[in-house]
XYZ file of C-alpha atoms in Angstrom:
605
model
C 69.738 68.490 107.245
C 72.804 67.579 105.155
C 75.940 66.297 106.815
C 78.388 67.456 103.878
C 79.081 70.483 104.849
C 82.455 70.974 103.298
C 82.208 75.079 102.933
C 81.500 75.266 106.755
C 84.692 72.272 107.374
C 87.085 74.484 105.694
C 86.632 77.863 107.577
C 85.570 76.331 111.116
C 89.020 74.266 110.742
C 90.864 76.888 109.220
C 90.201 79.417 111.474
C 90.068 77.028 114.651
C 93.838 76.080 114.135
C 94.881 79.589 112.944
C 93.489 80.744 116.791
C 94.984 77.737 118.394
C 98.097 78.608 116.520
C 98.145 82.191 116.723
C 98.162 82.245 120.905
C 101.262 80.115 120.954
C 102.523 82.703 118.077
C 101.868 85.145 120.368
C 103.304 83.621 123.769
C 106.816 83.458 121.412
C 105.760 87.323 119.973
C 106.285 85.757 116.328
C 103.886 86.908 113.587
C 100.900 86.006 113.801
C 101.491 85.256 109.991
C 103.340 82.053 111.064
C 100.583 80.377 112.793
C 98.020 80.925 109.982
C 100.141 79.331 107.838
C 101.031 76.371 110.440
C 97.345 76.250 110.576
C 96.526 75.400 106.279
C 99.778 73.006 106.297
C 98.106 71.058 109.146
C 94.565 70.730 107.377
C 96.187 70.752 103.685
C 96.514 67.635 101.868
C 99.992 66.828 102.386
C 100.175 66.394 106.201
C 97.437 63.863 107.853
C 94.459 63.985 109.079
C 91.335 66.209 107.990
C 91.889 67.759 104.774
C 90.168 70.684 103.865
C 88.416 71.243 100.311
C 90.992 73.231 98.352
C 88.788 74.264 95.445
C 86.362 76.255 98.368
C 89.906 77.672 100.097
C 90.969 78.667 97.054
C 87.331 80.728 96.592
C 87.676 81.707 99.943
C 91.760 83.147 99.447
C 90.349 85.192 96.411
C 88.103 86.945 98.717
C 91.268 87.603 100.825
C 93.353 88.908 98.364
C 90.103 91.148 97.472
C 89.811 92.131 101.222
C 93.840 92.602 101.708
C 94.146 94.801 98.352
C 91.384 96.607 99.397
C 93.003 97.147 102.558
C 96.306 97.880 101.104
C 94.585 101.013 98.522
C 92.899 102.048 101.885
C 95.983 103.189 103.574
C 97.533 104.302 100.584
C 99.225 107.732 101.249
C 100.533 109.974 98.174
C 101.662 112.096 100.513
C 103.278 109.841 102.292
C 105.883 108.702 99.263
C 105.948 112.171 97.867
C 107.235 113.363 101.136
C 110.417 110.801 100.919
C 109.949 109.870 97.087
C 113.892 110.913 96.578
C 115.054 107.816 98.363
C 111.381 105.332 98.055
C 111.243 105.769 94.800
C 115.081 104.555 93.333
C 115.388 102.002 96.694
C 112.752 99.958 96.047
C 113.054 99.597 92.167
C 116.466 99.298 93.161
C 116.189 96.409 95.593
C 113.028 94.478 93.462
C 115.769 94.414 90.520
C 118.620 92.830 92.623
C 116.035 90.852 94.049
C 114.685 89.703 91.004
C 118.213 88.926 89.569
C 119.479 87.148 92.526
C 115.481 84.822 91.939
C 117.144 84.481 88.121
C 120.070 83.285 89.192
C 118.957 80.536 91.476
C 116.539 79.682 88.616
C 119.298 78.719 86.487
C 121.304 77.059 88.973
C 117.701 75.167 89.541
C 117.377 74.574 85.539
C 114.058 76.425 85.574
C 113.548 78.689 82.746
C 113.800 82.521 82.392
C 110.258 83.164 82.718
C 110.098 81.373 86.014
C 113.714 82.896 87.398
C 111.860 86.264 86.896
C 108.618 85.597 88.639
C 110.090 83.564 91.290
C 112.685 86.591 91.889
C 109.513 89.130 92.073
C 107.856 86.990 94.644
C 111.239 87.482 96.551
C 111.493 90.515 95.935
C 108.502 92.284 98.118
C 107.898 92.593 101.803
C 105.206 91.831 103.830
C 102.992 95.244 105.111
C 101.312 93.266 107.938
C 105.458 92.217 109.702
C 106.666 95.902 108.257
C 104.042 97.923 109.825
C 103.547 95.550 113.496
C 107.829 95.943 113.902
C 107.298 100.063 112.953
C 104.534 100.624 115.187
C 105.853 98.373 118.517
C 109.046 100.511 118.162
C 107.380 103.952 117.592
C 109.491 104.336 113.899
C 106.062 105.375 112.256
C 106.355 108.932 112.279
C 109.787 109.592 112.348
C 111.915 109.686 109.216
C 112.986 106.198 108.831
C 109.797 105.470 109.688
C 108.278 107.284 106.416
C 111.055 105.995 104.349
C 110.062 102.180 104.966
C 106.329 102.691 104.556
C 107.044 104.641 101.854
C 109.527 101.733 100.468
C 106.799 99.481 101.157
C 104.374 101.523 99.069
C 106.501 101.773 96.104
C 107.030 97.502 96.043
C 103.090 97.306 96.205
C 102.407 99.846 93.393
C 105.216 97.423 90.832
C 103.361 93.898 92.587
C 100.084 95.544 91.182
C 101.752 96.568 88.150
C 103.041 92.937 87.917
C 99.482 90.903 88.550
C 98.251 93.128 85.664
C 101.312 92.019 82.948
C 101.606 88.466 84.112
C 98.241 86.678 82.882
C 98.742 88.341 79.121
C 102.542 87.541 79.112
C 102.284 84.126 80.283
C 103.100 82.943 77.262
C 106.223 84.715 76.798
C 106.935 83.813 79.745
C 107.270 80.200 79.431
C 103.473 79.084 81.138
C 100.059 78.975 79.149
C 98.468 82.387 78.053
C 94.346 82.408 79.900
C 93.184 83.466 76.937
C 95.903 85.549 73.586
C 94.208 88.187 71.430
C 94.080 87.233 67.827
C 95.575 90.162 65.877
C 93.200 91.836 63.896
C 91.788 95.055 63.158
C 94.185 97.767 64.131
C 96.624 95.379 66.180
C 97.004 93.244 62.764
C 97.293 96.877 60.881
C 99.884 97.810 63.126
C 101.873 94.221 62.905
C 101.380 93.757 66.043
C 101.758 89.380 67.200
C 99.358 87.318 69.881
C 101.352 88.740 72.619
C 101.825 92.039 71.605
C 97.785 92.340 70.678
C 96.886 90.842 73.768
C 99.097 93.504 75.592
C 97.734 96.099 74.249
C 94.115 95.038 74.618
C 95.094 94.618 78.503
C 96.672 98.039 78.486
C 93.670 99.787 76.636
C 91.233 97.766 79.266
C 93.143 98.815 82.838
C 93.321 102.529 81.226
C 89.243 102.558 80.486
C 88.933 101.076 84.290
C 91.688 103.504 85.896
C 89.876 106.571 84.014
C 86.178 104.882 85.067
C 87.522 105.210 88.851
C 89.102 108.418 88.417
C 86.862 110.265 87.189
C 83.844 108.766 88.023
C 84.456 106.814 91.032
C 86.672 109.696 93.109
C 82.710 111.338 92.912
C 79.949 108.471 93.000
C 82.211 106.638 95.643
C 82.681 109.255 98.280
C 79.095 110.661 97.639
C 77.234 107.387 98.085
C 79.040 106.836 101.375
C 78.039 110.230 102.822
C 74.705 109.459 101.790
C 74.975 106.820 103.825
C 76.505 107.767 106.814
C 73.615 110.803 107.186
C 70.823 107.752 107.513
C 72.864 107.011 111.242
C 73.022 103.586 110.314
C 76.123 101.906 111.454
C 74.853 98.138 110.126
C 74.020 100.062 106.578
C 77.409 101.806 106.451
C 79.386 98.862 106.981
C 77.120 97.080 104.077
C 77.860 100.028 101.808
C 81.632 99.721 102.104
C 82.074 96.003 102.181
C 79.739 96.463 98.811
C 81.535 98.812 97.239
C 84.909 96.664 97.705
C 83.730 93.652 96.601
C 81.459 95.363 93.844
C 84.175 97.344 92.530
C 86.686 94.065 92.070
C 84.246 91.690 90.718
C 83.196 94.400 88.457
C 86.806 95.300 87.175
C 87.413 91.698 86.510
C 84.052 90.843 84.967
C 83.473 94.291 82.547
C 87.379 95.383 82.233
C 89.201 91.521 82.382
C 91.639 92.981 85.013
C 92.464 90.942 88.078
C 90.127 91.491 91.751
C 92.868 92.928 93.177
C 93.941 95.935 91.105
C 89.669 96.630 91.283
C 90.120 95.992 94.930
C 93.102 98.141 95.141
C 91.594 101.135 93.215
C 88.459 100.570 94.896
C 90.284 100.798 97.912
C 92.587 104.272 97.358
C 89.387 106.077 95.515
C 88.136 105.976 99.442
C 90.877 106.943 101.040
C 90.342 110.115 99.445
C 86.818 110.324 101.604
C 86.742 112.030 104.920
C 85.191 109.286 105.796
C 87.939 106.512 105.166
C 89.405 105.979 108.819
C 85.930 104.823 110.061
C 85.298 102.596 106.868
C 88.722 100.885 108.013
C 87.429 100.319 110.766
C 84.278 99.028 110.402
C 85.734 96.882 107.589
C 88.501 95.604 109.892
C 86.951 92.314 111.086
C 85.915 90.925 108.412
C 88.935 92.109 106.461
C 91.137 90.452 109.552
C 89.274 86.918 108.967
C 89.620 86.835 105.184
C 92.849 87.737 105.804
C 93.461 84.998 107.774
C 91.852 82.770 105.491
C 93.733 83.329 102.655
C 97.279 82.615 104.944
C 95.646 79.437 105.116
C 94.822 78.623 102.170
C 98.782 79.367 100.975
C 99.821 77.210 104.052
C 97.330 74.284 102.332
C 99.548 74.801 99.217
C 102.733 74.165 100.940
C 104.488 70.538 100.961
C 106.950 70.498 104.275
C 108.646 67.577 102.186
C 110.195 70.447 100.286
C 112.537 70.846 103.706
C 114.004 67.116 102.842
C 113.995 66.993 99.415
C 115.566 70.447 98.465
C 117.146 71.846 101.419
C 119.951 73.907 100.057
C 117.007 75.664 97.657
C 114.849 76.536 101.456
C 118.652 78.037 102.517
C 119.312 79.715 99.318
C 115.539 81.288 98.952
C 116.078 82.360 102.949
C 119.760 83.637 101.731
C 118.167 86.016 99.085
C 115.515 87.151 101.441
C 117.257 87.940 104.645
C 120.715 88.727 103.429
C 120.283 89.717 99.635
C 118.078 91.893 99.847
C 119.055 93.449 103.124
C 122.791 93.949 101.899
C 120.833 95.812 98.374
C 118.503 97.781 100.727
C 121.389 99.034 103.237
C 123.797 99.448 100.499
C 120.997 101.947 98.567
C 120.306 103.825 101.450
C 123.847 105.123 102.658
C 124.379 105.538 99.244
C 121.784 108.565 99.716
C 123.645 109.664 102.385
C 121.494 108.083 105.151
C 123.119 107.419 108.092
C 123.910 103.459 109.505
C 121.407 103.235 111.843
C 118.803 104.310 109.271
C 120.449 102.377 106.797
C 120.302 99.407 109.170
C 116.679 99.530 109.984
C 115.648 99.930 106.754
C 117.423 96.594 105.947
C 115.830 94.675 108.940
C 112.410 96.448 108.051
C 112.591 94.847 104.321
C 113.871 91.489 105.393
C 110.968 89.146 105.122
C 108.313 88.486 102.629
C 104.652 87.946 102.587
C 101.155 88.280 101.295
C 102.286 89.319 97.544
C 104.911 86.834 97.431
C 101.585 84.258 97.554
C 99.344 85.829 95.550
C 102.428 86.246 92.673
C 103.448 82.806 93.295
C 100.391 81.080 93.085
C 99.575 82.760 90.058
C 102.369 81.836 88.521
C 101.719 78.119 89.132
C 98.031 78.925 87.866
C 99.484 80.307 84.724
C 101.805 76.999 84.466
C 104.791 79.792 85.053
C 106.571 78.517 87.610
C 106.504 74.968 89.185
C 105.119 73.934 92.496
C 108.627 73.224 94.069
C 109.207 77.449 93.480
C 105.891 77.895 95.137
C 106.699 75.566 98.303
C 110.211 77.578 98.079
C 108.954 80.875 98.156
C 106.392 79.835 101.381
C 109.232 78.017 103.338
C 111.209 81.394 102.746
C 108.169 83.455 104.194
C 107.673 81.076 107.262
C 111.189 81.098 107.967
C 111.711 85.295 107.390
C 108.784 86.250 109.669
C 110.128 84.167 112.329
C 113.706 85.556 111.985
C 112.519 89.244 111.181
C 111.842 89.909 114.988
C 115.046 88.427 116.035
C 116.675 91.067 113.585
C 114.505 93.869 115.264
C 115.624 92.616 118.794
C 119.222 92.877 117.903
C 118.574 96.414 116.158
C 116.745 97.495 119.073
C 120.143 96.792 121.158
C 122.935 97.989 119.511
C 120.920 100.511 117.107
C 117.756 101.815 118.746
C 118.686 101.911 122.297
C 121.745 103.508 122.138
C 120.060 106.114 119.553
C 117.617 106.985 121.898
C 120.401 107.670 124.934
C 120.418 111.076 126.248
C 123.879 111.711 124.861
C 123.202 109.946 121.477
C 122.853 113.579 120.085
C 126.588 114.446 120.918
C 128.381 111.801 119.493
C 130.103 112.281 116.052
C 128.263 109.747 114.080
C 124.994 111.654 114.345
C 126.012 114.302 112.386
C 126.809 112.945 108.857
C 123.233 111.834 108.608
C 122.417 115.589 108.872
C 122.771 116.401 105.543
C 121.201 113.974 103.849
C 117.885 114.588 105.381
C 118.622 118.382 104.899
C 117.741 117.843 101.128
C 114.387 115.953 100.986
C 112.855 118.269 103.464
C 112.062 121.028 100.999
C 109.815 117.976 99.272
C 108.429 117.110 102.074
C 107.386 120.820 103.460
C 104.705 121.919 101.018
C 102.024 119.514 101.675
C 103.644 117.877 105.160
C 101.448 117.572 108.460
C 102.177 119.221 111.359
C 103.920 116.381 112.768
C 106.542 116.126 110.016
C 106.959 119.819 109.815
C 107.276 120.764 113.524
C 110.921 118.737 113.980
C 112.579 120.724 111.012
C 113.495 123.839 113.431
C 114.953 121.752 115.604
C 117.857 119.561 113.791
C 119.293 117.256 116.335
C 116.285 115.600 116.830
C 115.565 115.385 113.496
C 118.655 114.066 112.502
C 117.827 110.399 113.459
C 114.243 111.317 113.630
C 114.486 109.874 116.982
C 113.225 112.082 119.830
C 115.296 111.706 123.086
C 112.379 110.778 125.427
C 113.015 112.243 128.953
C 110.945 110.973 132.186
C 108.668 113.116 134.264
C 109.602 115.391 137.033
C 106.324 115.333 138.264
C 104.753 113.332 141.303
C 101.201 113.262 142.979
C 100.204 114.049 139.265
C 97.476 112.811 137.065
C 97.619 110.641 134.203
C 95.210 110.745 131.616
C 95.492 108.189 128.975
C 93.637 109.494 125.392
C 92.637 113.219 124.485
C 89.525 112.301 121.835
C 86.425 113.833 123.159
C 86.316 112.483 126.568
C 89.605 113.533 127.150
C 90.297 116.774 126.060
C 87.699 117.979 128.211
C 88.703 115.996 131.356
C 92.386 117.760 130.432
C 91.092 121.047 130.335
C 89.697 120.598 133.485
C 92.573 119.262 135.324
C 95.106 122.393 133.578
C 92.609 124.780 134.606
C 92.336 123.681 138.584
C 96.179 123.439 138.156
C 96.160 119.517 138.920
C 99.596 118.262 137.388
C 99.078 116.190 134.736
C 100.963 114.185 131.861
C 99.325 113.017 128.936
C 99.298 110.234 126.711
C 98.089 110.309 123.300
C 98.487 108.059 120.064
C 97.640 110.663 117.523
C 101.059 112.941 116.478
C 98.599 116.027 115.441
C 96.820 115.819 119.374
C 100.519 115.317 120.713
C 101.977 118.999 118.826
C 98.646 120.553 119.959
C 98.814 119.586 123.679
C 103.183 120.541 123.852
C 102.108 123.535 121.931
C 99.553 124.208 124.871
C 102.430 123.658 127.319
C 100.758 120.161 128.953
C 103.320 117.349 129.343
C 102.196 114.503 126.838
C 104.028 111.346 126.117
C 102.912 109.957 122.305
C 102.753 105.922 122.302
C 100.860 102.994 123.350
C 99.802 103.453 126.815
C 99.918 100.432 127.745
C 104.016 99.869 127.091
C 106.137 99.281 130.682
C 109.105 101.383 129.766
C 106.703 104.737 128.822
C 104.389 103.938 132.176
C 108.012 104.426 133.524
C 109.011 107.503 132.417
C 105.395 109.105 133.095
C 106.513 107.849 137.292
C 103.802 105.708 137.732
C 104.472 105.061 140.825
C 104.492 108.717 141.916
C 101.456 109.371 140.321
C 98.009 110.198 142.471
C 95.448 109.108 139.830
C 95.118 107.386 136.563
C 92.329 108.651 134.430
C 91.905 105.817 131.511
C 89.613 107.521 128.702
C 89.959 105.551 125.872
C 87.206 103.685 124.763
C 88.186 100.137 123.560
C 87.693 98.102 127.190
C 90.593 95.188 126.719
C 93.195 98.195 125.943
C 91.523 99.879 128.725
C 91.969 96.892 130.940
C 95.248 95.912 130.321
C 96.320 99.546 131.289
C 94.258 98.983 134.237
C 95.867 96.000 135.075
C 99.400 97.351 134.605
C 98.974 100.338 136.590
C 97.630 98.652 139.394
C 100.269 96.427 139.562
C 102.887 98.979 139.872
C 101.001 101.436 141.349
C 98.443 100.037 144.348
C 97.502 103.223 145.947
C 96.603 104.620 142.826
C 93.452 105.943 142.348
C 91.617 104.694 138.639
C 88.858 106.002 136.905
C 87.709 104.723 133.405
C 84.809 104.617 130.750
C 82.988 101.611 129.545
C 80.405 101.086 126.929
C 78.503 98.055 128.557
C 77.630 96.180 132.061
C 80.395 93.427 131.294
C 82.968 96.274 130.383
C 81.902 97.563 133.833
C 82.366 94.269 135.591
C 85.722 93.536 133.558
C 87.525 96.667 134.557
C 86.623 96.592 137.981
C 87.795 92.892 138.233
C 91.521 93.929 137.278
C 91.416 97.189 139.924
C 89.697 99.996 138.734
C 87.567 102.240 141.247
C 85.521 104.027 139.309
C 84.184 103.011 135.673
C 81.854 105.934 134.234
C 79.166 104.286 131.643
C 78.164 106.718 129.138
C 74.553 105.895 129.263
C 74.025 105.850 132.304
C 75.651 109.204 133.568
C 73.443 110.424 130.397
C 70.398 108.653 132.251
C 71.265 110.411 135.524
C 71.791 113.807 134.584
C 68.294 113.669 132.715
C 66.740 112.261 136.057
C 68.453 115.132 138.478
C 67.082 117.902 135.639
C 63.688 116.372 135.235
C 63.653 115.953 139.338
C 65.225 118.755 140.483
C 62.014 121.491 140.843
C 60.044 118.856 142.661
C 63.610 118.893 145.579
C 63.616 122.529 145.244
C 60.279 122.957 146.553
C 59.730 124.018 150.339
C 59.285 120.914 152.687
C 60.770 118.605 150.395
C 64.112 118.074 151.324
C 65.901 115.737 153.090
């Protein structure tokens, strides 16, 4: 057996130190980000010790970028940035200009040329969705208006980085690097006296509008079809295949037929899916593997990274940080209140935007591909990232203080300041309301809520209650149950449509991670009589478990588990009775099947 095993080297180390790195990331709740990147400047070539084979990362980091764009055209929501377009739209074209401007202007101070000022700037210029979407979601911003405005920021600056990894590799020339391959003029380019560039262009143009049509029109049907096909064989294994196929199919296709880049095939390969009803559970079958790319390709940047850039050009690490953090935050607050938004939304916008991340690689080591800009600007715009993720949840921490917390006071909605923000949101609202959800819709009778989009969360009155944590199919029936004997019970659910449908219904229900100290709190934990877990992912389950036996030790708990170790775990951190689907399946069939022979005279106990 060979002992050069350099493919299997660079992902067992790259992934080993990403782990080790990531659980001290997490002990300091920095993003997770961070430590991958720690983890390819440890095993990249200018730190020592092992170096990994960068040719094989770099293989590896395109199958990332496939996996992330995919990812990215996954989640992509029209309705989403329609709903807040009025203020997503101008904001982020606003802030990538300034951005890009303030990337120019270092560029000259640097002596770089114009071509590199620009795509340095644009690498600047775009935040990370992983850090966005992790701060949104521990702070419950998703679904309320801010919320929508920064995803829908967030979706705008992905749409122009697309846009941009399109223009770049045909404009390289013009822009100061070397071209991967200019168009001769001829035939109708030459007719209309059209140069290299300017043929090339148009050749690229004519060749992403032939793919774009291929996936619209083609793709929205053969896509979709092929993966219900699937999913009525009742193969799990196969329908995972089929997706991870028709991801990486769809990219290297693009790129090899059409000459446009993996990730724009990714991408559209990605949002022709969403439009499936079956694109939540090809997310999530897709996850892990998506999740380790992922992590792969952070890596693989980190390998590109020279910490001697921290010496040698420290005032260029400050000034890169300077247009991150504070440029573009002043640009992004600045845009919003002048829509009329009020501080606080202003405010978190700004700390939502201050960071940068996986474009911001992708654009910068193309540009060094291309010869566009040089490798100092990449090891610039990668200290920037490492040093904005870390700071980003410092910024949240201080929002959460003196913005958040107070916002969320029971006499927030009295005090003056509220009430300018009022009419601003007044006048995106009729956008929003013809194709908006029921969660976005229900607040709009109701304006003081609505106002901040913050919901003043009040604490249970109840005590000797029940707590059921998850209304999916389990649930729901073990809440009808309870409302029905009249058993008090508060509810708590992830999903906004389940939450509207259970207040509608007139059952207490708290919408959040269950598993957060302050909302145990206000569902009196401690008063409560039993905790009925019946969600089904066991380590959620468990640390809930864990939690509410800690504060609660009279409690009774009942959960669900999916195997004998699930059993064994939950029961090890205090719960008293864990329900295994099977098996209750396996005992009602027995009692059925057994039940005539116990009926029968002389036969019982």
């Amino acid at each position: 057996m060979p002992h050069e095993t350099p493919l299997i080297a660079t992902i067992v180390a790259g992934l080993g130190l990403a782990f080790i790195f990531a659980l001290v990331a997490q002990r300091l709740r920095l993003s997770p980000i961070v430590a991958y990147l720690l983890g390819g400047v440890v095993i990249g070539p200018f730190t020592p010790g092992f170096v990994a084979d960068q040719n094989l990362a770099n293989e590896l980091a395109e199958l990332g970028v496939i996996l992330l764009m995919f990812g990215v055209g996954l989640h992509f929501s029209l309705k989403d940035l329609l709903s807040v377009r009025a203020i997503a739209v101008p904001g982020a074209l606003g802030q990538i200009a300034v951005a890009t401007l303030l990337g120019m202007g270092f560029s000259w101070v640097m002596g770089w040329g114009l071509g590199t000022g620009i795509v340095f700037g644009l690498a600047l210029s775009v935040a990370s969705t992983v850090v966005l979407l992790r701060a949104m979601q521990e702070r419950k911003l998703i679904e309320t208006e801010r919320g929508r405005i920064a995803v829908g920021w967030l979706i705008v600056e992905d749409l122009v980085m697309v846009i941009t990894l399109v223009l770049i590799p045909p404009l390289a020339g013009l822009l100061g690097g070397h071209a991967p391959g200019e168009v001769a003029p001829s035939g109708l380019a030459a007719n209309l006296g059209l140069n290299s560039i300017a043929a090339t262009l148009l050749v690229t143009a004519i060749k992403v509008a032939a793919f774009v049509a291929l996936m619209l029109v083609v793709g929205r049907k053969v896509i979709p079809w092929v993966l219900h096909f699937v999913a009525h064989t009742g193969s799990r294994e196969l329908f995972r295949l089929a997706v991870l196929a028709i991801s990486l199919g769809v990219a290297y296709g693009a790129a090899v037929l059409f000459g446009v880049s993996f990730a724009l095939g990714a991408f559209f390969a990605g949002m022709v899916l969403a439009e499936s009803p079956l694109s939540k559970q090809a997310a999530n079958e897709t996850l892990p593997l998506r999740d380790a790319f992922a992590v792969l390709f952070f890596v693989s940047v980190g390998m590109l990274f020279n910490p001697a850039i921290l010496i040698q050009h420290p005032l260029g690490v400050l000034a890169t940080f300077v247009i991150i953090v504070i440029g573009k935050s002043i640009a992004a607050f600045l845009i919003v209140r002048g829509f009329g938004y009020s501080k606080g939304v202003a405010l978190t916008i700004s700390a939502s935007l201050a960071q940068i991340g996986e474009f911001s690689f992708i654009l910068a080591v193309l540009g060094v591909e291309l010869g566009i800009i040089p490798g100092t600007a990449r090891d610039l715009v990668v200290a920037g990232a490492l040093i904005s993720i870390v700071i980003n949840p410092i910024l949240f921490m201080a929002l959460d203080r003196f913005v958040l917390r107070p916002e969320r006071q029971p006499t927030a909605p009295a005090k003056p300041e509220v009430k300018p923000e009022a009419e601003p949101e007044a006048q995106p609202q009729p956008e929003a309301s013809p194709g908006a959800s029921v969660a976005e819709a229900a607040p709009a009778p109701a304006p003081l809520p609505k106002d901040d989009d913050i919901e003043v969360v009040q604490p249970t009155k109840l005590s000797q209650h029940a707590i059921l944590v998850g209304h999916g199919r389990v649930g729901s029936r073990v809440a009808k149950a309870l409302h029905q004997a009249g058993v008090p019970l508060v509810v708590i659910e992830e999903s906004q449509s389940e939450v509207e449908k259970l207040k509608a219904e007139g059952i207490e229900v708290y919408s959040g991670p269950a598993g957060d100290y302050e909302t145990l709190e206000l569902q009196n934990l401690a008063g409560a009589k039993w905790l009925v877990v019946a969600i089904p992912d066991a380590f959620e389950a468990g640390h809930l478990v864990e939690q509410a036996r800690t504060l609660n030790p009279s409690i009774r708990i009942l959960a669900r588990a999916h195997s004998e170790e699930a059993v064994d775990y939950l029961r090890g951190l205090g719960a008293d009775a864990i329900l295994m689907g099977e098996e209750e399946i396996a005992r009602g069939m027995i009692r059925d099947l057994l039940q005539p022979e116990e009926s029968q005279p002389g036969q019982a106990a």
